[in-house]
Coordinates of C-alpha atoms and ligand atoms in Angstrom, one line a residue:
X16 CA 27.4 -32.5 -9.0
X17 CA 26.6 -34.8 -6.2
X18 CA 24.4 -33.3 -3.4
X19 CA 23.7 -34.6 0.1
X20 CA 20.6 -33.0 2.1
X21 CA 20.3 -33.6 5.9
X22 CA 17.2 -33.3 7.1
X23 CA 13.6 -34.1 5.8
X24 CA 11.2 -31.8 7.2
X25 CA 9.4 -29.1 5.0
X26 CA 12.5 -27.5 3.5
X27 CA 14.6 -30.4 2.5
X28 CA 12.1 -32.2 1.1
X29 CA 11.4 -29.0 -0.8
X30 CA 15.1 -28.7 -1.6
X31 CA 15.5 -31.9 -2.5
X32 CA 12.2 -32.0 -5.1
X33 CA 13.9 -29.6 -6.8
X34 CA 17.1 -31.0 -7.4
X35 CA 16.2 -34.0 -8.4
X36 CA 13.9 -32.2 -11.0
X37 CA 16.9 -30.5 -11.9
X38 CA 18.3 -33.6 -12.5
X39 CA 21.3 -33.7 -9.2
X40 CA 22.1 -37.1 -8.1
X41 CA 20.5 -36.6 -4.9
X42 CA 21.4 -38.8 -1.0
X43 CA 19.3 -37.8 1.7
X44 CA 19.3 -38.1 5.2
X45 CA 16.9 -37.9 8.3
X46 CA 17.2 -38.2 12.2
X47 CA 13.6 -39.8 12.1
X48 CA 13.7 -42.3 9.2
X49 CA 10.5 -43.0 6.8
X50 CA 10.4 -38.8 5.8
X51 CA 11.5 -39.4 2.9
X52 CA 9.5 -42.2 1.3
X53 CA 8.1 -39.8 -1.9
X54 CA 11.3 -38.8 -2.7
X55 CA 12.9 -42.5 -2.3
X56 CA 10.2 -42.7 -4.9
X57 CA 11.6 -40.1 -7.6
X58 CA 15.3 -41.5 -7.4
X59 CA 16.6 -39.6 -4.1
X60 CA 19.0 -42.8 -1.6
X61 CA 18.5 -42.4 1.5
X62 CA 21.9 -43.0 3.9
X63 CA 21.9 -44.4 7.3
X64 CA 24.1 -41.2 8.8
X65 CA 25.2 -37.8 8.3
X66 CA 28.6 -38.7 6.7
X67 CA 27.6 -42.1 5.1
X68 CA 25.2 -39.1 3.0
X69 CA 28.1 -36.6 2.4
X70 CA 30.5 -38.9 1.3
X71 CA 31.5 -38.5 -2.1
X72 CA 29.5 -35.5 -2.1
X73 CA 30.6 -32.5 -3.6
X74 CA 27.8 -30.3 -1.1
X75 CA 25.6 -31.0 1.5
X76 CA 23.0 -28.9 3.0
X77 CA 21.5 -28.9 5.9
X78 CA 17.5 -28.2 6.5
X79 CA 17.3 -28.5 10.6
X80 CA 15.1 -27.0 12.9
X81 CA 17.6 -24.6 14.8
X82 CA 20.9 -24.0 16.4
X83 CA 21.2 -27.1 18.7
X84 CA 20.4 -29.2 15.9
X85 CA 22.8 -27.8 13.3
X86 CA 25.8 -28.1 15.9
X87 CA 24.9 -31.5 16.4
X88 CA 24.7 -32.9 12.6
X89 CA 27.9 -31.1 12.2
X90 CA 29.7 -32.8 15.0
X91 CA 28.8 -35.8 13.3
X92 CA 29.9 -35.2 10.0
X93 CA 33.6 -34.8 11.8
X94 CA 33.9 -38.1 10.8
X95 CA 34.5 -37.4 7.2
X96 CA 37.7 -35.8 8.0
X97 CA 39.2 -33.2 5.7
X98 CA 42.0 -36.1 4.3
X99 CA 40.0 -36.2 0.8
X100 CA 42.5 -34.8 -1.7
X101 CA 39.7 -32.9 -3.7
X102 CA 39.2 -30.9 -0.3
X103 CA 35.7 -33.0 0.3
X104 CA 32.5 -31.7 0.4
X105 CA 31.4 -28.1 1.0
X106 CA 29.0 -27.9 4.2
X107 CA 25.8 -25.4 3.5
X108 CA 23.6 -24.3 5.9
X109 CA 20.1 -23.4 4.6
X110 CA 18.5 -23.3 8.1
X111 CA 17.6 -20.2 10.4
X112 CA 20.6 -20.3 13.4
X113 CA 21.9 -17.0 14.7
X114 CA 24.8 -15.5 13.3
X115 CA 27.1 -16.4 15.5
X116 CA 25.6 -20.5 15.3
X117 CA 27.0 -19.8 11.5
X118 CA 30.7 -18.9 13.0
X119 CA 30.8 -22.0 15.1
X120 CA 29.7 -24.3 12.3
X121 CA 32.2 -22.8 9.6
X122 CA 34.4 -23.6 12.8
X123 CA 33.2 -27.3 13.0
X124 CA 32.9 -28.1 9.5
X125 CA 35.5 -30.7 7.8
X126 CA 38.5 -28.9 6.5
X127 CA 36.5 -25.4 7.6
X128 CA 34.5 -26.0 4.4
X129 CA 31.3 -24.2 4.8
X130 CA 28.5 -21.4 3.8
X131 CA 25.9 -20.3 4.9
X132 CA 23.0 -20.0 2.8
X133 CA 19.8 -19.2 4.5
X134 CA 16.5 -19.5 2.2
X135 CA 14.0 -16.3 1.8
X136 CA 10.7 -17.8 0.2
X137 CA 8.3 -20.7 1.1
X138 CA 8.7 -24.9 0.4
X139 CA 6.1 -23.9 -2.7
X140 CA 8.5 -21.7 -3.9
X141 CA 11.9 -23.9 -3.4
X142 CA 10.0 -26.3 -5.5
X143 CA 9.3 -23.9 -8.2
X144 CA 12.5 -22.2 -8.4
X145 CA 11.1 -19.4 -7.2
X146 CA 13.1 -18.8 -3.8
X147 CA 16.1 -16.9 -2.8
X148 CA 19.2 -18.0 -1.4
X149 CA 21.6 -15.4 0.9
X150 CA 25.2 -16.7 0.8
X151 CA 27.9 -15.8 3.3
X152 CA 31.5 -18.0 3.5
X153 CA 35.1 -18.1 1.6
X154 CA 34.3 -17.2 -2.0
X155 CA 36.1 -20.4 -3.3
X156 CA 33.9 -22.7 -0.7
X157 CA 30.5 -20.3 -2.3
X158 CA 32.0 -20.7 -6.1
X159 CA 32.3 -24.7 -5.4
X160 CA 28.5 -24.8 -5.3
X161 CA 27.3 -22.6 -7.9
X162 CA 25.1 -25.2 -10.1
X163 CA 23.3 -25.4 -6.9
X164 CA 22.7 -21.6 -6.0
X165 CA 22.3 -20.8 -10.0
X166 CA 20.0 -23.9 -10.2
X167 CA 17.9 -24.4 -7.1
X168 CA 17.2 -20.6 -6.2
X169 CA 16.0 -17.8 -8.7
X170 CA 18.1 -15.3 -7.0
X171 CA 21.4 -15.4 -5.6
X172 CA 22.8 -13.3 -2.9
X173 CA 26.7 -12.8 -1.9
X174 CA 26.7 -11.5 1.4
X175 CA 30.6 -11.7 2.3
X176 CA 33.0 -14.0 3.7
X177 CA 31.8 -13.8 6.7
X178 CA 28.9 -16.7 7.5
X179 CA 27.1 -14.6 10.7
X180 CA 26.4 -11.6 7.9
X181 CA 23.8 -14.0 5.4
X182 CA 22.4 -14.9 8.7
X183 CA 21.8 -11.4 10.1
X184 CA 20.6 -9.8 6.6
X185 CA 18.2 -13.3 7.0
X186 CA 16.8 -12.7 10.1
X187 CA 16.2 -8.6 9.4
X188 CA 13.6 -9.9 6.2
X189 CA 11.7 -12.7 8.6
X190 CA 11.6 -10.2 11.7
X191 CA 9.8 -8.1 8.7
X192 CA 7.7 -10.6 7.6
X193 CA 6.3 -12.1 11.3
X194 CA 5.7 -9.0 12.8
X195 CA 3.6 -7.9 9.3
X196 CA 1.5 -11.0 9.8
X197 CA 0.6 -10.3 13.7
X198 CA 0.0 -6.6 12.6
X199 CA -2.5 -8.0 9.5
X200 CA -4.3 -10.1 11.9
X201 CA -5.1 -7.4 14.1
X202 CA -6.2 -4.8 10.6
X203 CA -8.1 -7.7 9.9
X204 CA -9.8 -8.2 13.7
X205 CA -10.5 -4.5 13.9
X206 CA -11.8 -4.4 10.7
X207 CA -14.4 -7.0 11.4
X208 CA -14.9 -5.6 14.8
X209 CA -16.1 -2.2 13.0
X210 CA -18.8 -3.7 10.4
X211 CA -15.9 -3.8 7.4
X212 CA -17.5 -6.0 4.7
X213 CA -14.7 -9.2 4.8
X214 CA -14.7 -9.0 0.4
X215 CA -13.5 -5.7 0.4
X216 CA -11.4 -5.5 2.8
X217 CA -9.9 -8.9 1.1
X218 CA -9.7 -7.0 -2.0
X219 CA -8.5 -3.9 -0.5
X220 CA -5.5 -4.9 1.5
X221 CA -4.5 -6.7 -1.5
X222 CA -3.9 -3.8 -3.5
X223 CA -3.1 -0.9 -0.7
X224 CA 0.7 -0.3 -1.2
X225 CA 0.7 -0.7 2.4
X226 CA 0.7 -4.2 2.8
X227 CA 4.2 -5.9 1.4
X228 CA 3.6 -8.2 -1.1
X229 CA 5.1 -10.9 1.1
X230 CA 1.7 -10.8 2.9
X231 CA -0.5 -11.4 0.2
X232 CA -0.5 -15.5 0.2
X233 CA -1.3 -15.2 3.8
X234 CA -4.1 -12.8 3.4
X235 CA -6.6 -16.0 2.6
X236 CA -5.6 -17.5 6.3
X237 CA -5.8 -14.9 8.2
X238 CA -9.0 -14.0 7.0
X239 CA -10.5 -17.1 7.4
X240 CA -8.2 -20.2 6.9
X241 CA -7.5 -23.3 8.6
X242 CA -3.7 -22.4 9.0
X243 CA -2.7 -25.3 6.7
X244 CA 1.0 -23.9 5.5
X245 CA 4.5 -24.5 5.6
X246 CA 6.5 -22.0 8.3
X247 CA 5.2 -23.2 12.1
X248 CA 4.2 -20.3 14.5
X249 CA 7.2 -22.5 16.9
X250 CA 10.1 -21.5 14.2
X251 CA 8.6 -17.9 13.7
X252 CA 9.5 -17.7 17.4
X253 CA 12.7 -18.9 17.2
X254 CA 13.5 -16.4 14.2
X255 CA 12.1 -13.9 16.0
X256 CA 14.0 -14.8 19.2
X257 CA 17.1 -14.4 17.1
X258 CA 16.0 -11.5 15.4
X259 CA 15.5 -9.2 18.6
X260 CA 19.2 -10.5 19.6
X261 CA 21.0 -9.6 17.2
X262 CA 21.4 -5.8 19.3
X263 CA 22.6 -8.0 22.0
X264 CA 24.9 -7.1 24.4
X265 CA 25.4 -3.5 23.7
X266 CA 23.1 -2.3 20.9
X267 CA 19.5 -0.6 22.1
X268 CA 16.8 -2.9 23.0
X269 CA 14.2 -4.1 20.4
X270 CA 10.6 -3.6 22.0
X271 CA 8.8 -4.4 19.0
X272 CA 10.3 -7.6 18.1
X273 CA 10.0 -9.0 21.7
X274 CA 6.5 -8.6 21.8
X275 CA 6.0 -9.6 18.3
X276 CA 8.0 -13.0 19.2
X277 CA 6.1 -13.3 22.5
X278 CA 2.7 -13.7 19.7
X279 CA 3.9 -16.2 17.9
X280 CA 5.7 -18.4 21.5
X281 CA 2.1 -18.0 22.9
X282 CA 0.5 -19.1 19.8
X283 CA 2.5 -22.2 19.8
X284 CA 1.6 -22.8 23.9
X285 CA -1.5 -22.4 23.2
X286 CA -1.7 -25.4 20.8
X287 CA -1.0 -23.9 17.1
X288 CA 3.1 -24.7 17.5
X289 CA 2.9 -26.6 14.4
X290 CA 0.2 -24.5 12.3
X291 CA 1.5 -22.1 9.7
X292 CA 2.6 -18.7 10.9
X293 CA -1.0 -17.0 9.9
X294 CA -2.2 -18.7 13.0
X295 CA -1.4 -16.1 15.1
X296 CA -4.9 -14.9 14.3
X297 CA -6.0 -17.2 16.6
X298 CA -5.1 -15.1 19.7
X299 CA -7.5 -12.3 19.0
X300 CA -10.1 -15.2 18.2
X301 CA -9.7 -16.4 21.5
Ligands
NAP441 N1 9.3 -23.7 6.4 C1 9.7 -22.6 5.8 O1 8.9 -21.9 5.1 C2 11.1 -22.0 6.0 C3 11.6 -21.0 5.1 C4 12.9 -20.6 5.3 C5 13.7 -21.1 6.2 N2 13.2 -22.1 7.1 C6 14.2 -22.6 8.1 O2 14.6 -23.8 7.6 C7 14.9 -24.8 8.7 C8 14.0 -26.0 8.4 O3 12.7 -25.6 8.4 P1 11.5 -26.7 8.1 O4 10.2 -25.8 7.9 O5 11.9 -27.6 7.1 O6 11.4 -27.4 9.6 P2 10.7 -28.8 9.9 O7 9.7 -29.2 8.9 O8 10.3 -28.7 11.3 O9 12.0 -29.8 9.8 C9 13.0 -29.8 10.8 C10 14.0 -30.9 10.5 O10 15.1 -30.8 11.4 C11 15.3 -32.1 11.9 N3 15.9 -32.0 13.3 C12 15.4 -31.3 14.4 N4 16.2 -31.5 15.4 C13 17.2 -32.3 15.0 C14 18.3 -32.8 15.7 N5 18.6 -32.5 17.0 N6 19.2 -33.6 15.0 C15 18.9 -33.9 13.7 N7 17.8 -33.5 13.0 C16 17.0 -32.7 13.7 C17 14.0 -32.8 11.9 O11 14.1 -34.2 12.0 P3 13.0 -35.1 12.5 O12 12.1 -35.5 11.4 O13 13.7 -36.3 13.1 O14 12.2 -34.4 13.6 C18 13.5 -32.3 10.5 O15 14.1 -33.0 9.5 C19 14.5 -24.0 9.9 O16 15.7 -23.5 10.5 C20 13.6 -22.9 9.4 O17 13.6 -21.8 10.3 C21 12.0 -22.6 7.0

């Protein structure tokens, strides 16, 4: 099975590690060229477009920042038409859009051919085999790319035909995560601020059933780290933007998860926009 992936920042280089590990021939594809050089390296071609990748490709994911950018690398794949008699490629979309983003691409897509398939886990963990992968389109489109979810992820989601529905179970596990981060920084920041002794309360938080075990490899940074990761405090906005949203226009309002995305948008004014999530630390350091 032929894969194409579009876009080289932190996830699709991830991604594409992984497959080519996995042995998938592999054609990548970058707005900003030179991303890709290691991977060049380890047998990956690199295309000059969108569609010169996804041709003869049997899927092609996309890795992009956010909504915009996933509208417009789908608008330019237009040009691979749907007249391929095997039906062309299927479209995934591994990045973080809002639910309704996931509609309009499905929408877009050459011959309507598309999932979404929005990651849960870290690049580390794509590399490893140890992420998850939430699945949402036509079952036939989903079933046309199973080597890659059995393959690339260690678990496997189906979350219906509909694309929005991966997108919103998605957004429901990062709004989760971010606002468990802010609310560690500030255990950690009070904790100091009262005479706590810093190893146990490194030790403690690790093992009070209180503190989801998504937390744990952030525990090190928020503590004390130099914010060195791989999920920017600028996308943990975005998701959380999305997130409080999804209750949009009629639902109630969702207090908590404006203020928690307001954390991580003032993080990234104020300098960290491309530090890892943990950095939201740095406004009670300030
Ligand atoms: N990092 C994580 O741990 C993680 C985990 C799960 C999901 N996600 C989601 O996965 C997606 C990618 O995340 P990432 O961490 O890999 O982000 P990233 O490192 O910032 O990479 C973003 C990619 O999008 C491309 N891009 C941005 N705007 C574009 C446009 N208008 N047209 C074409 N390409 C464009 C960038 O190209 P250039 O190089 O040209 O800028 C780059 O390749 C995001 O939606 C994120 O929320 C991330």
């Amino acid at each position: 099975m032929r894969v194409a992936v579009l876009g080289m920042g932190v996830m699709g280089r991830a991604m594409t590690r992984r497959l080519l590990t996995l042995g998938f021939p592999v054609t990548v594809w970058n707005r900003t060229p030179g991303r890709a050089g290691e991977l060049v390296d380890l047998g990956a071609v690199e295309a000059g477009s969108p569609a010169e990748a996804a041709r003869g490709a049997d899927g092609v994911l996309l890795s992009l920042t956010d909504d915009r950018a996933t509208r417009e690398v789908m608008s330019r794949l237009a040009e691979i038409g749907s007249g391929d008699p095997s039906g062309g490629p299927v479209v995934a979309d591994t990045s973080t859009v809002a639910p309704d983003t996931a509609r309009a691409l499905r929408d877009l897509a050459p011959g309507g051919r598309f999932v979404a398939a929005p990651i849960l886990g870290s690049s580390p963990a794509v590399v490893e085999g140890r992420a998850m992968v939430l699945v949402g389109g036509e079952r036939g489109h989903v079933d046309a790319l199973g080597p890659v979810w059995s393959q690339l992820f260690a678990s496997f989601s189906y979350c219906g035909r509909d694309p929005g529905d991966a997108l919103v179970f998605k957004l429901l596990n990062n709004y989760l995560l971010m606002s468990g981060i802010a609310v560690l920084a500030e255990v950690a920041a009070a904790g100091r601020a009262a005479g706590a002794d810093d190893t146990l309360l490194h030790d403690l938080l690790m093992r009070w059933p209180t503190v989801a075990p998504a937390l744990h490899d952030r525990l090190d940074d928020v503590l004390g780290g130099d914010h060195r990761g791989w999920f920017t405090t600028s996308l943990a906005a975005k998701d959380l933007r999305l997130a409080a949203g999804l209750t949009e226009p009629d639902g109630p309002a969702l207090p908590i998860a404006r203020l928690v995305e307001r954390r991580y948008a003032e993080a990234a004014e104020r300098g960290w926009g491309e530090a890892d999530i943990g950095a939201v630390v740095e406004l009670l350091r300030a």
